[in-house]
Phi, psi and omega in degrees: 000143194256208178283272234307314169295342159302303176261035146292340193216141176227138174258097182253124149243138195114121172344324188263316162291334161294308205329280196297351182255012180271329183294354169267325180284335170302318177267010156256327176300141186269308200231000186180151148215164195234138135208190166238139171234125166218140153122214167278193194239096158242003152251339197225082202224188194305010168253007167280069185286337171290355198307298185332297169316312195278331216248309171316336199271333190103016194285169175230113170243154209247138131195190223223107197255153192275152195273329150328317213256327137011288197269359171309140144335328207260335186351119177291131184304305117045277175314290178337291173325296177271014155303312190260007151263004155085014159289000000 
């Protein structure tokens, strides 16, 4: 495999390192980020205070939610919300 095929997938683990390496891709990204949300929110939740910045900015996050994870308690309202504004 070669380096370019190598650095498509970054692998992180653990709570704290997904935390920061997702607050780097947010404030680095230019035009978009994609994710999956499936189960409970235990790295990227309502303490994600930058979302609020990046979004101001246009950034467009995307993602692809488990329909499960909806009915949960910790479910972000954030998500609901632009579920049911058809965002």
């Amino acid at each position: 495999m070669g380096r370019a095929q190598r650095d498509l997938v970054e692998v992180v683990e653990g709570r704290d390192a997904v935390r920061r390496r997702y607050l780097q891709l947010q404030l680095s990204s230019r035009h978009a980020i994609d994710t999956f949300v499936t189960g409970d929110v235990q790295v990227v939740g309502p303490e994600n205070t930058e979302e609020p910045t990046v979004l101001s900015r246009g950034l467009q996050v995307r993602a692809v939610i488990d329909q499960s994870f909806l009915g949960e308690p910790r479910a972000p309202r954030p998500a609901l919300t632009s579920l049911r504004h058809g965002r």
